[in-house]
Amino acid sequence: MRRLAALLLIVGFMALVHAAPGGWDRPEGARLSLSFGFLLIAAYLTGDILSWIKLPKITGYILAGVLAGPFVSDFITRDAVAELKLLDSLALAFIALAAGGELELAGLGRRCRSICCGVGFQSLGVFAGIFLVVVLGRQWIPFFEGASAAAVFAAAALVGVLSIARSPSSAIAIISESRAKGPFTETVLGVTVIIDVLVIALFAGVVSAARALVQVDAGLDLFFLLTVGIELIGSVAAGVAVGWGMSGYIRRIGSEIPVFILATAFLVTFFSDQFARFLDSFYEIRFHLEPMLICMSAGFFIRNCTAAGASFIERLDRLSLPVYVLFFSLVGASLDLGVLKQTWLLAFLLAACRAFFIWSSAWLSGRLCGEPPLFYRMAGFSYIAQAGVSLGLAGMLAGSFPGWGQAASVTIVAMISINQVIGPVTFKYALDKVGESRAGRESLRKSTSCASSLREK
Amino acid sequence: MFQTVTGALVLLIAALAGYRRSFARPGWPQGIRFFFLTGTQFLLIGLALGEHFLGLLDRPTIERLGPVFSLGLGYFGLIFGLQLEFEKVLRFPLQFLSSMFIQAGITFLFVFTLFFWLFHQLDGSPAVFIPALAIGAVACCSSPTIVALLVRETKPVKCAGIDLIRYIAGLDTILGFTLFAAAACLVHTSPPPLGPACLPGLQWMVLSIAFGMGMGYLLHLLTQTHCGENELWVFIIGIIIFSGGVSLFFDLSPLFVTMVAGITAANLPGSKDRVFMAIFRQEKPFHIVFLILAGAVWQPGLVSGLVLAGFYLFSRTAGKICGGLVAASWLPLRFQVSPLIGLGLLSQSGVAIAMAMDLYLSGSGSNPDLLVAMLISAVLVNELFSPAMARRFLAGSRGETA
């Protein structure tokens, strides 16, 4: 009850400030601090209150962001959301470090077969399924009115690729929150991270093919494909270098590691952005190192190839909660409810179809790999969440194909919004059911001891 | 660009390494060692990263990092406030409290009068009252860090003089922050919403106190029930940044508001000790990031800033010495205390920087860049000679009896 009272108190404070005459015409630093502080406390308390009804805390953070955001209360204005993007990028870089650090080579080796099957089946299954749904249902999709068959195929392929994308940040936050560990968790994390990297390459390939299909004079853009390949390899190489530097610092100096991690996240974000601008303005080359992939590779390298892994993970864990609260509440605040309102029916149908194809392909791959029945029944629930990369790619889709590309992008953003809200709930449910979350382990222990005491009687 | 990133990394690693190494080099000259121990070098790192050199932390980036700035600023206010538990403060003789008020008050009056006179000569408008008030408020604050470090290092004979100086250095900041908040409130020419149309400054001051108390109660409410260390951090960071945000939003002093929040939380029953320890344990990262950001907004090229810094150092040193002399000779203390007590109160370190940044963010002064340049330059010089002065005071107080 105290938490509820505190939430009401902080909302009351914010409402008073919000009601101040001429209030929002203030310096940027003041508005950002106000928004940031409010989001941090209100989102955490909302998450905590929702956890009473067994929902994941990050759903609460997202919900608080939605309620405080520009489409509901406007406590956090659209401008503030945009201005907080720098801190959001820092948080994402931090989460990527944690995601990479969670991937343990030994565990991945043990689960190699399941992970490879999961990646293969789910990529193919979801892509093919969504492609067919869009092609077959084209007459009911408004933005295909008057479009050529080639355009429909191109759009279906792009929507299919974007449906494959996942959200490593949501996965890592739920794993961290529920203290999950075990083979199921390792497989889900491995599949999620690999698919999120793979989708960038697939998207580049499909965009190039779609351009060739839609524009008569365009062929397959091999240079574009090559650039994306180099971007991915370059990001991984940069990540290894960053990881090597960080591990050296942790082992040799070892003081103020939180400041160092924060500074590294800032530098990686700054560097990739500046590097892209530099190449574009001086050599007219579009080349962008992906900060998330750099940080993920750095985290993976530190964890698996250096002696600083344990210390690194421990420090990250200590810093993680405020970062997750900030990141997911900002995700909530930036969810475009206006877009969802426009295309909610189509977006819901697409989200439902995607969930079905994910579930069936995960079921099939788990069954073929000889996973325990509970694992393959629950696996599909673990891959629903989408964010980050898919949103970025949806934006690129709008830029690449003016006209239907923009309409398709709007629908995809709406679908991602739905998945971002539902995904964490289903993933937590799956972790509880397979008994790899703390709550799941406890309930499993209780039922085991209950069964053994009954047997003794 | 590559030089920028490489330079930034090298600087950061050098600073962090130097920070750690400085603890292991007792043979270094005292001024330099304390300079490192108080983390003052991070100001220079921030300066190097700022727009005058590497350009990594330019003004727009700093604006976008506003919450981090508020966090550093509010951290100072909260930690000072949390130490002000009335029960503990009143355990000491009342003369200690009077000494604090006398020496801080005299320093304030000395510096305020001189700066008011100087600004009036230069500008002539009555508005110079506010920056002079703010500078006077900064001058009366002292940092207890140097005395604590010297006592730990030299292990002098325990005497009441050392207790007195630690007491004063721990509490004069509260007077400084309050006067500083008054300067911020006096900038307002119109009352707060729904307030009567008289004494707007006083009304804003009352609002600052009320809001600070509200935030303190919220902190108390959140930390009263059992919560983990991570959770505690979310609440502390959230409340600090929110308080800072609201204060800056209404052009109030974040330092004062968070200090009031800290005082409120410290005097309510609950887990204030846990909060204090959590903040205390994570002091260094906050301090470092804050000093780096402060260094980035510093404009050392302002010649007028350097001249004013000299003037500030002179007037403050004189004020502290006179204030200490008056407190030591006029008050009926039950023990002998060196008349040079003011020498032990010269160090300011992070406190003055925090107030300079408060000035910069809340825009209480007419020329915040100049005032920031003055205060940072003064602190850098002050931190080089204040340990020697404090040591001199400690050497002089060996013969005193407790």
CSV table of C-alpha atoms in Angstrom, one decimal, chain A residues 2-3 5-7 9-10 13-14 16-17 20-21 23-24 26-34 36-38 40-41 44-45 48 57 83-84 86-87 90 179 249 252-256 258-260 262-263 266-267 270-271 274-275 278 317-322 325, chain B residues 1-2 4-5 8-9 12-13 16-17 19-21 55-57 60-61 63-68 70 193 210-211 214-215 217-218 221-222 224-227 230-231 233-235 237-242 244-246 248-251 282 284-286 288-289 292 361:
chain,number,residue,atom,x,y,z
A,2,ARG,CA,2.9,2.3,0.7
A,3,ARG,CA,4.2,1.9,-2.8
A,5,ALA,CA,0.6,5.9,-1.9
A,6,ALA,CA,4.1,6.8,-3.2
A,7,LEU,CA,3.0,6.4,-6.8
A,9,LEU,CA,2.2,11.2,-4.5
A,10,ILE,CA,4.7,11.4,-7.3
A,13,PHE,CA,3.6,16.3,-7.8
A,14,MET,CA,3.9,15.8,-11.6
A,16,LEU,CA,0.9,20.1,-10.2
A,17,VAL,CA,4.1,20.9,-12.1
A,20,ALA,CA,1.8,25.4,-13.8
A,21,PRO,CA,1.0,28.2,-16.2
A,23,GLY,CA,5.3,25.5,-17.6
A,24,TRP,CA,6.8,23.6,-20.4
A,26,ARG,CA,11.6,25.8,-19.7
A,27,PRO,CA,15.3,25.0,-20.3
A,28,GLU,CA,16.0,21.6,-21.9
A,29,GLY,CA,18.0,20.3,-18.9
A,30,ALA,CA,15.1,21.1,-16.5
A,31,ARG,CA,12.4,19.4,-18.6
A,32,LEU,CA,14.6,16.3,-19.1
A,33,SER,CA,15.5,16.0,-15.5
A,34,LEU,CA,11.9,16.3,-14.5
A,36,PHE,CA,13.6,11.3,-16.3
A,37,GLY,CA,13.1,11.4,-12.5
A,38,PHE,CA,9.4,11.0,-12.8
A,40,LEU,CA,12.2,6.3,-13.1
A,41,ILE,CA,10.1,6.3,-10.0
A,44,TYR,CA,9.4,1.3,-11.2
A,45,LEU,CA,6.4,1.6,-8.8
A,48,ASP,CA,6.2,-3.3,-8.8
A,57,LYS,CA,7.9,-5.7,-14.1
A,83,GLU,CA,15.6,14.6,-26.3
A,84,LEU,CA,16.0,11.6,-23.9
A,86,LEU,CA,20.8,10.0,-26.0
A,87,LEU,CA,20.2,8.5,-22.6
A,90,LEU,CA,23.3,4.7,-23.6
A,179,ARG,CA,16.6,-14.6,-12.2
A,249,TYR,CA,40.9,-1.9,-17.7
A,252,ARG,CA,44.7,-3.8,-14.5
A,253,ILE,CA,43.0,-0.8,-13.1
A,254,GLY,CA,39.7,-2.0,-11.8
A,255,SER,CA,38.5,1.2,-10.1
A,256,GLU,CA,35.2,2.9,-10.8
A,258,PRO,CA,30.4,1.7,-13.4
A,259,VAL,CA,31.8,5.0,-14.6
A,260,PHE,CA,34.0,3.2,-17.1
A,262,LEU,CA,28.9,4.2,-18.7
A,263,ALA,CA,31.7,6.1,-20.5
A,266,PHE,CA,28.7,6.7,-24.4
A,267,LEU,CA,31.8,6.5,-26.6
A,270,PHE,CA,29.1,8.6,-30.1
A,271,PHE,CA,31.8,6.9,-32.2
A,274,GLN,CA,30.2,10.2,-35.8
A,275,PHE,CA,31.9,7.6,-38.0
A,278,PHE,CA,32.3,11.3,-41.3
A,317,ASP,CA,24.0,-6.6,-12.7
A,318,ARG,CA,24.4,-4.0,-9.9
A,319,LEU,CA,23.8,-1.2,-12.4
A,320,SER,CA,21.1,-2.9,-14.4
A,321,LEU,CA,17.8,-2.1,-12.6
A,322,PRO,CA,17.7,1.7,-13.2
A,325,VAL,CA,13.4,1.0,-15.8
B,1,MET,CA,37.3,12.3,-34.9
B,2,PHE,CA,39.5,9.3,-34.2
B,4,THR,CA,38.8,12.7,-30.3
B,5,VAL,CA,37.6,9.3,-29.3
B,8,ALA,CA,38.8,10.8,-24.6
B,9,LEU,CA,39.5,7.2,-23.8
B,12,LEU,CA,39.4,8.8,-18.9
B,13,ILE,CA,41.6,5.9,-18.3
B,16,LEU,CA,40.6,6.7,-13.3
B,17,ALA,CA,44.0,5.1,-13.0
B,19,TYR,CA,42.6,8.4,-9.0
B,20,ARG,CA,43.4,4.9,-7.8
B,21,ARG,CA,47.2,5.3,-8.0
B,55,GLY,CA,34.5,18.8,-28.3
B,56,LEU,CA,33.1,15.5,-27.1
B,57,LEU,CA,31.0,17.1,-24.4
B,60,PRO,CA,24.0,20.6,-26.7
B,61,THR,CA,25.3,17.2,-25.4
B,63,GLU,CA,22.0,19.9,-22.2
B,64,ARG,CA,20.8,16.4,-23.2
B,65,LEU,CA,22.8,15.0,-20.2
B,66,GLY,CA,20.8,17.3,-18.0
B,67,PRO,CA,19.5,14.4,-15.8
B,68,VAL,CA,23.0,13.3,-15.1
B,70,SER,CA,20.9,17.0,-11.8
B,193,PRO,CA,1.0,30.2,-9.1
B,210,ALA,CA,7.7,22.5,1.1
B,211,PHE,CA,8.7,20.7,-2.0
B,214,GLY,CA,7.6,16.4,0.2
B,215,MET,CA,10.4,14.7,-1.6
B,217,TYR,CA,8.7,12.2,2.9
B,218,LEU,CA,8.5,10.3,-0.4
B,221,LEU,CA,7.8,6.3,2.3
B,222,LEU,CA,9.7,4.3,-0.4
B,224,GLN,CA,10.6,2.3,4.9
B,225,THR,CA,9.6,-1.1,3.6
B,226,HIS,CA,12.3,-3.7,2.9
B,227,CYS,CA,13.9,-3.2,-0.5
B,230,ASN,CA,19.2,-2.1,-6.6
B,231,GLU,CA,15.7,-1.0,-5.7
B,233,TRP,CA,19.2,2.9,-5.9
B,234,VAL,CA,16.2,3.4,-8.3
B,235,PHE,CA,14.4,5.4,-5.6
B,237,ILE,CA,18.4,8.3,-8.2
B,238,GLY,CA,14.7,8.9,-9.1
B,239,ILE,CA,14.1,11.3,-6.2
B,240,ILE,CA,17.3,13.2,-6.7
B,241,ILE,CA,16.7,13.7,-10.4
B,242,PHE,CA,13.0,14.5,-10.0
B,244,GLY,CA,16.5,18.6,-9.4
B,245,GLY,CA,14.2,18.7,-12.3
B,246,VAL,CA,11.3,20.4,-10.4
B,248,LEU,CA,15.3,23.8,-12.2
B,249,PHE,CA,11.9,23.9,-13.8
B,250,PHE,CA,10.9,26.7,-11.4
B,251,ASP,CA,14.4,28.3,-11.2
B,282,GLN,CA,28.6,5.0,-4.4
B,284,LYS,CA,32.9,8.3,-6.2
B,285,PRO,CA,31.2,7.5,-9.5
B,286,PHE,CA,28.7,10.4,-8.9
B,288,ILE,CA,33.6,11.8,-10.9
B,289,VAL,CA,30.9,12.2,-13.5
B,292,ILE,CA,33.8,15.9,-15.5
B,361,LEU,CA,21.9,25.4,-14.4
